[in-house]
mmCIF file with all atom_site columns, C-alpha atoms in Angstrom:
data_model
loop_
_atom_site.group_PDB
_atom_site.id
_atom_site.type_symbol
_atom_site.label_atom_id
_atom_site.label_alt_id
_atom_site.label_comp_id
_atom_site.label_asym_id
_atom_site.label_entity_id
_atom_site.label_seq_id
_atom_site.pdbx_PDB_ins_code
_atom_site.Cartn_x
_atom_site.Cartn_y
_atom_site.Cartn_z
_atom_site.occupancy
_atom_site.B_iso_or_equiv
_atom_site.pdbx_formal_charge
_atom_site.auth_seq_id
_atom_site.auth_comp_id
_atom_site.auth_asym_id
_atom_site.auth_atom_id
_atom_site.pdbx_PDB_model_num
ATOM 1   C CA . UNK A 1 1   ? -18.124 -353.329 -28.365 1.00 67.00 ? 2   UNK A CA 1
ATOM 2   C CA . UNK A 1 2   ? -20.087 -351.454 -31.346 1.00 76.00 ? 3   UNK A CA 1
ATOM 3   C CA . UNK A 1 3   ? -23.378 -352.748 -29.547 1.00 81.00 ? 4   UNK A CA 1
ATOM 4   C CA . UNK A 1 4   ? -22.435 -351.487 -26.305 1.00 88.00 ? 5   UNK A CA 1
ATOM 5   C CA . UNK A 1 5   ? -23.500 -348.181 -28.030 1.00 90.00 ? 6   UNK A CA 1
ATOM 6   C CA . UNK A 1 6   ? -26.594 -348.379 -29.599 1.00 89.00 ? 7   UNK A CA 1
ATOM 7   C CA . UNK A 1 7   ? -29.414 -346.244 -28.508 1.00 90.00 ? 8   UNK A CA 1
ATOM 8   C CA . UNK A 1 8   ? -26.964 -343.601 -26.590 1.00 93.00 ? 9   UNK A CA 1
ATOM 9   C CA . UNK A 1 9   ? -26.078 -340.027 -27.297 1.00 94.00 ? 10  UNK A CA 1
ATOM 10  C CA . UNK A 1 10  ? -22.777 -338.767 -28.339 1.00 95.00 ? 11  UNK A CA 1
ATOM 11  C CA . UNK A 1 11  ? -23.822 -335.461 -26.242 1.00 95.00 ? 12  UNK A CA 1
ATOM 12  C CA . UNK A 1 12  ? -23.991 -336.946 -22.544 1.00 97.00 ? 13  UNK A CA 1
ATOM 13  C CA . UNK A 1 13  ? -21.441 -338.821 -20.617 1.00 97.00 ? 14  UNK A CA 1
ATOM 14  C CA . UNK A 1 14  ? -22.493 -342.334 -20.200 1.00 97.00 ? 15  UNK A CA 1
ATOM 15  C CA . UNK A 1 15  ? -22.573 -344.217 -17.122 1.00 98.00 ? 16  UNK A CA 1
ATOM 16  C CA . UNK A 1 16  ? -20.238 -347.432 -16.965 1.00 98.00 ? 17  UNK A CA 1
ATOM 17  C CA . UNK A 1 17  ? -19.631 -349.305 -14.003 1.00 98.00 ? 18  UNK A CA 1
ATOM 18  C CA . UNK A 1 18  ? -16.801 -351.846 -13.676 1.00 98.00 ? 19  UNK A CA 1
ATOM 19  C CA . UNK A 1 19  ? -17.089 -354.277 -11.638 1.00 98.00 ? 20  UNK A CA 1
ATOM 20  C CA . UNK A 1 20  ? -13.337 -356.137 -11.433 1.00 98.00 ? 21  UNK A CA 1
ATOM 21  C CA . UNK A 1 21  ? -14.189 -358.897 -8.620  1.00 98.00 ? 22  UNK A CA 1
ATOM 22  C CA . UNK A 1 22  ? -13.711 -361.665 -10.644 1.00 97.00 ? 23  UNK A CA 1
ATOM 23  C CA . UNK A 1 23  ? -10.064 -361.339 -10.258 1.00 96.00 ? 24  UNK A CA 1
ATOM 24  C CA . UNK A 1 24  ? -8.050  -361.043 -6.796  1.00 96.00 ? 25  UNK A CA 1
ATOM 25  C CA . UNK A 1 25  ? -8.076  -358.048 -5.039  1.00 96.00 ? 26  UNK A CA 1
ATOM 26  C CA . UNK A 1 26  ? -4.560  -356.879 -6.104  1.00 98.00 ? 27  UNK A CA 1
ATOM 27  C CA . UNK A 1 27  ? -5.220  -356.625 -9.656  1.00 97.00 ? 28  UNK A CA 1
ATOM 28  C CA . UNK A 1 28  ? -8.425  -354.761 -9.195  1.00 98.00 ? 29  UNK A CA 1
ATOM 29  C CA . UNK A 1 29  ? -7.011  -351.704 -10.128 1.00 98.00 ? 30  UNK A CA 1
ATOM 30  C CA . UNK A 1 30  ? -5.517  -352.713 -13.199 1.00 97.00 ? 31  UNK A CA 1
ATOM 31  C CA . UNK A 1 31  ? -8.775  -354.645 -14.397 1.00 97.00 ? 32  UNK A CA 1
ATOM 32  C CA . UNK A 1 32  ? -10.703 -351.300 -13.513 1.00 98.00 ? 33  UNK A CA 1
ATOM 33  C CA . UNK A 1 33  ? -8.246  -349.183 -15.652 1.00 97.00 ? 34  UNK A CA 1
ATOM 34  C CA . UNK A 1 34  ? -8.145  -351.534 -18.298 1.00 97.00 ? 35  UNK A CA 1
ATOM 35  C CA . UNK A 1 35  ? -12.110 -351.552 -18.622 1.00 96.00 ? 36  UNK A CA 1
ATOM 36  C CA . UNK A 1 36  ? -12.147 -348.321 -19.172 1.00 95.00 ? 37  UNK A CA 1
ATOM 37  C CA . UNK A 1 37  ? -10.741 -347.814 -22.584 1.00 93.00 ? 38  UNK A CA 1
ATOM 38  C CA . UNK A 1 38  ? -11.901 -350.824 -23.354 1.00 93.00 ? 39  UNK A CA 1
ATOM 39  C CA . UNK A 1 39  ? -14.719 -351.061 -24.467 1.00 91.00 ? 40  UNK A CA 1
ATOM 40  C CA . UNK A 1 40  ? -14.823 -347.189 -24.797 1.00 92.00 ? 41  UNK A CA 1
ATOM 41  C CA . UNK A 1 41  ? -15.165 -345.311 -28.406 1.00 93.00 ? 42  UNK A CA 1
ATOM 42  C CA . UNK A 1 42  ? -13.773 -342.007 -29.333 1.00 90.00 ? 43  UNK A CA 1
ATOM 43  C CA . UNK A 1 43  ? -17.146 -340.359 -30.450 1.00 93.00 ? 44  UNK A CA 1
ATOM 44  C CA . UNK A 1 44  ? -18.478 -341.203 -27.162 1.00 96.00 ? 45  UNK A CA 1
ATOM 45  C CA . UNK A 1 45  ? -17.867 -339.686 -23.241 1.00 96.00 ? 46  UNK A CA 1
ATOM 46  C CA . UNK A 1 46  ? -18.163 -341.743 -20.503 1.00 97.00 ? 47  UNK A CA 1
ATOM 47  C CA . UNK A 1 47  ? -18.419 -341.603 -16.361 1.00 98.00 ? 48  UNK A CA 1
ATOM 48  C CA . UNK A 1 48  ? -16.432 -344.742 -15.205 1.00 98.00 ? 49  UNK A CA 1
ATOM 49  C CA . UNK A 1 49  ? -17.539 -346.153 -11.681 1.00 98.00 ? 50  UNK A CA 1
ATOM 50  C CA . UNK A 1 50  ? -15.433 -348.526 -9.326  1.00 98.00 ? 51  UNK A CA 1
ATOM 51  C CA . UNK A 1 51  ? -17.892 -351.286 -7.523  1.00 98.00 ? 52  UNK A CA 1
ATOM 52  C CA . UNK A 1 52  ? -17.868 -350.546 -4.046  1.00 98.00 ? 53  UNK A CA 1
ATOM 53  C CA . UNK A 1 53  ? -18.002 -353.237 -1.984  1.00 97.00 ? 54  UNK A CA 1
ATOM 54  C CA . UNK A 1 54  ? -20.611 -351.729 0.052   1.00 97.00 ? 55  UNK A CA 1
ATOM 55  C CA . UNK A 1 55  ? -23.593 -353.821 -0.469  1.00 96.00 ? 56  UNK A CA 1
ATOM 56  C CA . UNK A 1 56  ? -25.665 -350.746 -0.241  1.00 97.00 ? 57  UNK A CA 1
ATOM 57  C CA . UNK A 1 57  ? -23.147 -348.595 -2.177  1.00 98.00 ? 58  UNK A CA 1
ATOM 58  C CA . UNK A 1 58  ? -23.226 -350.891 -4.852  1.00 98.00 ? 59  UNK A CA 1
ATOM 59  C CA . UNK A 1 59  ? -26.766 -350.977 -5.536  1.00 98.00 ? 60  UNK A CA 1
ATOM 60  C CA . UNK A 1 60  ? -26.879 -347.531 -5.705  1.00 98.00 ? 61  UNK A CA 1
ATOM 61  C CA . UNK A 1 61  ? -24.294 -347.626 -8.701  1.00 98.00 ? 62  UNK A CA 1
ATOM 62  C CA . UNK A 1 62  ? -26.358 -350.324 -10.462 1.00 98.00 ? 63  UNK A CA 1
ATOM 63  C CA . UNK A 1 63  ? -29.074 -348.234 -10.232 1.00 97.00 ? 64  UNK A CA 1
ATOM 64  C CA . UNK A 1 64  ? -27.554 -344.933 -12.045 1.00 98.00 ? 65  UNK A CA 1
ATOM 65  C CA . UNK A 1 65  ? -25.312 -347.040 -14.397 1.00 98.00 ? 66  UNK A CA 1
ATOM 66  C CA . UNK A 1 66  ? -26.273 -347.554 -17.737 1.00 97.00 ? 67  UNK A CA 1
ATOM 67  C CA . UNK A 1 67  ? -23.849 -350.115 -18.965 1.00 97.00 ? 68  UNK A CA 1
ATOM 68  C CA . UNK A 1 68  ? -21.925 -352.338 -16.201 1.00 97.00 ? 69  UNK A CA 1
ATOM 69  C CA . UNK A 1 69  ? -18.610 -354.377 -16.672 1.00 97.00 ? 70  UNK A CA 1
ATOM 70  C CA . UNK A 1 70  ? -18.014 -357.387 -15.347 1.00 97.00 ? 71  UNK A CA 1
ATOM 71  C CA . UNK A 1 71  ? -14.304 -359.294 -16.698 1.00 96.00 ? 72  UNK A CA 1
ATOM 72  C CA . UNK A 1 72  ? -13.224 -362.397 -16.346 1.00 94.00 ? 73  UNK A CA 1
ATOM 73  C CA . UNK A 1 73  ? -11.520 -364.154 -13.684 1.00 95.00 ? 74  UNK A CA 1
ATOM 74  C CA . UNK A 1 74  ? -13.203 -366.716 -11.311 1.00 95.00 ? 75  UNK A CA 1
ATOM 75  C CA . UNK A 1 75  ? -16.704 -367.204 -10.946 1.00 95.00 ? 76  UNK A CA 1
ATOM 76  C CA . UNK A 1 76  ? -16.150 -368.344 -6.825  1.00 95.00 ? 77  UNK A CA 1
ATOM 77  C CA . UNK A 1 77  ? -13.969 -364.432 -6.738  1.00 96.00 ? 78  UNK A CA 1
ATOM 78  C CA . UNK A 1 78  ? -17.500 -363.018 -8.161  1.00 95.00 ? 79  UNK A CA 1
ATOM 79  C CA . UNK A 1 79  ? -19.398 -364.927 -5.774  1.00 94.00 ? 80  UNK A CA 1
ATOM 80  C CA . UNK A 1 80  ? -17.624 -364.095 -2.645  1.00 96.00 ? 81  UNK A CA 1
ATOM 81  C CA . UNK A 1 81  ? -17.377 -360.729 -3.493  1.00 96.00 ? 82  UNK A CA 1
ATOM 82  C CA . UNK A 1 82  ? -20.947 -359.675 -5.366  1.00 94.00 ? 83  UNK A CA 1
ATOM 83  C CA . UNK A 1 83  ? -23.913 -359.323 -3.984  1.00 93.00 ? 84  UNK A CA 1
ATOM 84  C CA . UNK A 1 84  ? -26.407 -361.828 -5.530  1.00 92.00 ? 85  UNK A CA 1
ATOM 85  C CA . UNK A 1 85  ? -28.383 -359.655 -8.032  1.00 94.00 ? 86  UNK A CA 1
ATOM 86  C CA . UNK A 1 86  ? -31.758 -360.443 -10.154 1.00 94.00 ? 87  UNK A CA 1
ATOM 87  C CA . UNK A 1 87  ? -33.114 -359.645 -13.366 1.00 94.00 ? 88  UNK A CA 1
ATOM 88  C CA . UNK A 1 88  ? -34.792 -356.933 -12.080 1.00 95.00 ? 89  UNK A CA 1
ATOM 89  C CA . UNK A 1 89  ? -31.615 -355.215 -10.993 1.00 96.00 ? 90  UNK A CA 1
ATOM 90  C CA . UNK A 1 90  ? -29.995 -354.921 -14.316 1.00 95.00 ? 91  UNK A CA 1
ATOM 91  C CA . UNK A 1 91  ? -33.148 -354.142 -15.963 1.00 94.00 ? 92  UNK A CA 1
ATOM 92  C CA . UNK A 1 92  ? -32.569 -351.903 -18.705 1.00 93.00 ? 93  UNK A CA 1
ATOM 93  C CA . UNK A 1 93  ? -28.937 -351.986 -18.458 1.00 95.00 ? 94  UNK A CA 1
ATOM 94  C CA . UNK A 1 94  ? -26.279 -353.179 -21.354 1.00 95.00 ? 95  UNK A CA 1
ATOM 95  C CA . UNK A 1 95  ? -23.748 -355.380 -19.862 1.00 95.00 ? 96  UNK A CA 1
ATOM 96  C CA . UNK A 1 96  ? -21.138 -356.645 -21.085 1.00 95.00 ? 97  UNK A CA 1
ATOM 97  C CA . UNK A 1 97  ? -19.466 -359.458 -19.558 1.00 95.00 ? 98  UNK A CA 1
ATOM 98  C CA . UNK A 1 98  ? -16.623 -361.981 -20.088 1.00 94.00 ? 99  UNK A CA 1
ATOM 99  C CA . UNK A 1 99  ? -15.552 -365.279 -19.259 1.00 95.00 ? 100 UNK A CA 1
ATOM 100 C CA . UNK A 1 100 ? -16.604 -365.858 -15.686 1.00 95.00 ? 101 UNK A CA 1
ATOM 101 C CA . UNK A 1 101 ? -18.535 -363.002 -15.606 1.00 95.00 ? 102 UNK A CA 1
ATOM 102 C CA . UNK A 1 102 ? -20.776 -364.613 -18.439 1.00 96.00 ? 103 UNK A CA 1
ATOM 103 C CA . UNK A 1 103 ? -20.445 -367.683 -16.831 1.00 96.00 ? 104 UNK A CA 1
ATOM 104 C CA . UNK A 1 104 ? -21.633 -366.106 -13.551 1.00 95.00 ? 105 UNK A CA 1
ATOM 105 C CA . UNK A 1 105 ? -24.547 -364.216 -15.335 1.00 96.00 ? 106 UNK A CA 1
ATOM 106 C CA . UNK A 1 106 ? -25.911 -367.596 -16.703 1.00 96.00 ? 107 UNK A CA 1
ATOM 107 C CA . UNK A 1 107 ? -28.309 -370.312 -15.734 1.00 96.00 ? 108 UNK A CA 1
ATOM 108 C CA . UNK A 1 108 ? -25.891 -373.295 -16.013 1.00 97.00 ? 109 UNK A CA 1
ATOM 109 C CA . UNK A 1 109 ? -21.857 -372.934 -17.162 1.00 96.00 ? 110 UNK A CA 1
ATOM 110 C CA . UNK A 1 110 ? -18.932 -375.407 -16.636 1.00 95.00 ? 111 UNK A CA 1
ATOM 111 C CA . UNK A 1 111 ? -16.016 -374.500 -15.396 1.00 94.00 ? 112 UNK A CA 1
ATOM 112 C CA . UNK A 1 112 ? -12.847 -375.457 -17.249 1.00 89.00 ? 113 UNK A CA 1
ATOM 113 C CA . UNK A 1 113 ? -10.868 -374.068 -14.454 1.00 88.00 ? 114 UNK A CA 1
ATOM 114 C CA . UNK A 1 114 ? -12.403 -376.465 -11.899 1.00 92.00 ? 115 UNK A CA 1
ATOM 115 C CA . UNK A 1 115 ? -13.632 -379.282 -14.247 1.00 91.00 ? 116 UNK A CA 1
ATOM 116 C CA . UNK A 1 116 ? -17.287 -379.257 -13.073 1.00 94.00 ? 117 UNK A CA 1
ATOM 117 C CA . UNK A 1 117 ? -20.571 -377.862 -13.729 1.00 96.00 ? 118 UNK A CA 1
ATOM 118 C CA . UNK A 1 118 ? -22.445 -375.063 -11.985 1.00 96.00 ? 119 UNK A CA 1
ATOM 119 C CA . UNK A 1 119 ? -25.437 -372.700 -11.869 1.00 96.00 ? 120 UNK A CA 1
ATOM 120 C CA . UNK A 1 120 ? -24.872 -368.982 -12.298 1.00 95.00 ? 121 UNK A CA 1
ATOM 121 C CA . UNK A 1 121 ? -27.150 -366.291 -10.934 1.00 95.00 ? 122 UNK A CA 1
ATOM 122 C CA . UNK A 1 122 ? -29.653 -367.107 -14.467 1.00 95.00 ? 123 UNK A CA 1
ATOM 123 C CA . UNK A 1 123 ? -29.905 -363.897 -15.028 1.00 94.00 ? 124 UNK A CA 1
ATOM 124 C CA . UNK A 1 124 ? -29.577 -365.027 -18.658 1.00 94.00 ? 125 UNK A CA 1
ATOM 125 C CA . UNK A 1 125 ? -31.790 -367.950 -19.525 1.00 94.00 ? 126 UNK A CA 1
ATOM 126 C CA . UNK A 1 126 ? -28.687 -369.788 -21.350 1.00 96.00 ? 127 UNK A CA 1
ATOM 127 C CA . UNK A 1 127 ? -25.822 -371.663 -20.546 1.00 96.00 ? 128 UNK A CA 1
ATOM 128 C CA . UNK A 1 128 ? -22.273 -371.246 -21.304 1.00 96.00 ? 129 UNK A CA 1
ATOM 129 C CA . UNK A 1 129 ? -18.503 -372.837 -21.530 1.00 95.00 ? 130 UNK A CA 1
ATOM 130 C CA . UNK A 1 130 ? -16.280 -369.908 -22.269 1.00 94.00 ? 131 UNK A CA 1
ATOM 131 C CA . UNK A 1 131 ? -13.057 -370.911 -23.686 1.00 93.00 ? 132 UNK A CA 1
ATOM 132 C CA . UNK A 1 132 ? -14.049 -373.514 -25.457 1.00 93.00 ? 133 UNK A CA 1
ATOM 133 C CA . UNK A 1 133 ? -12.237 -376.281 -27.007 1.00 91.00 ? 134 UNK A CA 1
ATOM 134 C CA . UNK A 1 134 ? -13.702 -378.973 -29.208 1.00 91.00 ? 135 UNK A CA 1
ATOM 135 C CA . UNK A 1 135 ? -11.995 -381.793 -26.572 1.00 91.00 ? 136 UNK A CA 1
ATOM 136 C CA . UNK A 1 136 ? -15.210 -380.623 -24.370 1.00 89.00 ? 137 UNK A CA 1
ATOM 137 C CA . UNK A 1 137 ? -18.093 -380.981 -26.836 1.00 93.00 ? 138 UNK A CA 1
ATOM 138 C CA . UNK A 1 138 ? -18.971 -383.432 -24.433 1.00 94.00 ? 139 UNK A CA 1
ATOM 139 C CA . UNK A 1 139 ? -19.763 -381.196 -21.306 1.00 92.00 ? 140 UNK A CA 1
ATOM 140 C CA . UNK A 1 140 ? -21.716 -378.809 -24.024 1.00 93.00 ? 141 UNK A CA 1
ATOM 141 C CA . UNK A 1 141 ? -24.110 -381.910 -24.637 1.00 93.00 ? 142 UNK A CA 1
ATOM 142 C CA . UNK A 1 142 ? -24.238 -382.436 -21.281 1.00 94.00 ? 143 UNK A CA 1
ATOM 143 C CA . UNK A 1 143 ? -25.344 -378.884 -20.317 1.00 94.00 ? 144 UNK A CA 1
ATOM 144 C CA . UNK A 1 144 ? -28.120 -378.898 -22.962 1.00 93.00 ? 145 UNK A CA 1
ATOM 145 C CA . UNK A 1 145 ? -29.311 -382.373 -21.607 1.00 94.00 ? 146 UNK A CA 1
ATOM 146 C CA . UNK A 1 146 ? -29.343 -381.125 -18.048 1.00 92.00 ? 147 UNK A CA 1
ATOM 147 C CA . UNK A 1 147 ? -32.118 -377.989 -18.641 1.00 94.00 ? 148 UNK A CA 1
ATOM 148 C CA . UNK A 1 148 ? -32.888 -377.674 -22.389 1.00 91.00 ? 149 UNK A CA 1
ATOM 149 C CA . UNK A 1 149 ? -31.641 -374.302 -22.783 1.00 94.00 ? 150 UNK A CA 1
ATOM 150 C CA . UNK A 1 150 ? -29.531 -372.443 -25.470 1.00 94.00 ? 151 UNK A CA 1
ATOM 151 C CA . UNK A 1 151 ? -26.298 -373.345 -24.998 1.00 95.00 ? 152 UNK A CA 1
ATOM 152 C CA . UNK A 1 152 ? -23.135 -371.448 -25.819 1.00 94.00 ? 153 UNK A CA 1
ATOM 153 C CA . UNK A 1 153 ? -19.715 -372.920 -26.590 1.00 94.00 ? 154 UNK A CA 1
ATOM 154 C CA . UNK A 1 154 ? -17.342 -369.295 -26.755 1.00 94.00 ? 155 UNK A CA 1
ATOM 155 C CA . UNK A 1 155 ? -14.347 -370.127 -27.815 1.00 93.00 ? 156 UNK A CA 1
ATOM 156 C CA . UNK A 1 156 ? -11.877 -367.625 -26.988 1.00 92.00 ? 157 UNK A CA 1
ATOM 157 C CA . UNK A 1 157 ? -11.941 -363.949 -28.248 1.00 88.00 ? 158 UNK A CA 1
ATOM 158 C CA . UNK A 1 158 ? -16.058 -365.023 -29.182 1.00 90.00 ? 159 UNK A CA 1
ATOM 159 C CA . UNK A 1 159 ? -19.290 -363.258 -28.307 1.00 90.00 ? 160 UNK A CA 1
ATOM 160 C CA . UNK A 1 160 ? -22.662 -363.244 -28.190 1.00 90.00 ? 161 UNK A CA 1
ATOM 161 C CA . UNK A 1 161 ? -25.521 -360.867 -27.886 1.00 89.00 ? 162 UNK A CA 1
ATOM 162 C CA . UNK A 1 162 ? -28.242 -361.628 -25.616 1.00 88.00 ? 163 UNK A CA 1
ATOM 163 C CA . UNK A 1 163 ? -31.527 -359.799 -25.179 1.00 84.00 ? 164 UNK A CA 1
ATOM 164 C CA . UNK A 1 164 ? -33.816 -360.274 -22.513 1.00 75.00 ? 165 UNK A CA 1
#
């Protein structure tokens, strides 16, 4: 959360899109409202955006916003429902992401939902297992065997910081 921050002004509003498709389409409100105050601090304004599912739409908020949201949920939800995006499109952008939408964002992940490895967009060059247990140590020596990349066990309520 406090690096979410660095490098903005406390004068102008800053642009946050959430992007809640990880979950199913019931609870997006809730996910959206949540993400708002969440990572949010008091010193600081924000403009919160809703993904549109407009393909076109959507760009056009990745574009403007300045730090994007994506939660947790299921990494076939994020699939289905986000347009694939590249490096290029979150250029200069913070985002902060969790569970399946880290997984999502990576090169390689497993999935403990579905038991099984799989590759993510790569728009980080890493790979991940979020809720990690030491039971799968096994599937972390796997995913460093199958491309040689950094590779990051999160156990729950964990982080990293990436730059790229």
């Amino acid at each position: 959360k406090e690096e979410s921050v660095v490098g903005f002004s406390k004068d102008t509003p800053i642009k946050v899109l959430i992007i809640p498709f990880a979950r199913y389409k019931e609870d997006w409100d809730s996910v959206y409202t949540k993400n708002t105050t969440k990572y949010s601090h008091d010193n600081f304004m924000y403009d919160c955006m809703y993904a549109s599912l407009n393909r076109d739409e959507l760009f056009a908020q990745i574009k403007v916003a300045e730090i994007i949201i994506i939660p947790g949920g299921s990494e076939i939800s994020l699939a289905q429902h986000l347009p694939k995006l590249t490096k290029a499109d979150l250029n200069n952008k913070v985002i902060i992401a969790t569970s399946a939408g880290t997984n999502y964002l990576s090169r390689s992940y497993y999935s403990n939902d579905r038991n099984e490895f799989s590759n993510g967009l790569g728009i980080f060059s890493i790979n991940t297992i979020c809720h990690f247990k030491p039971e799968t140590i096994s599937k972390v020596v796997s995913l460093v065997e199958l491309n040689n990349l950094p590779t990051f066990p999160l156990k729950d309520g964990e982080f990293i910081v990436v730059y790229e």
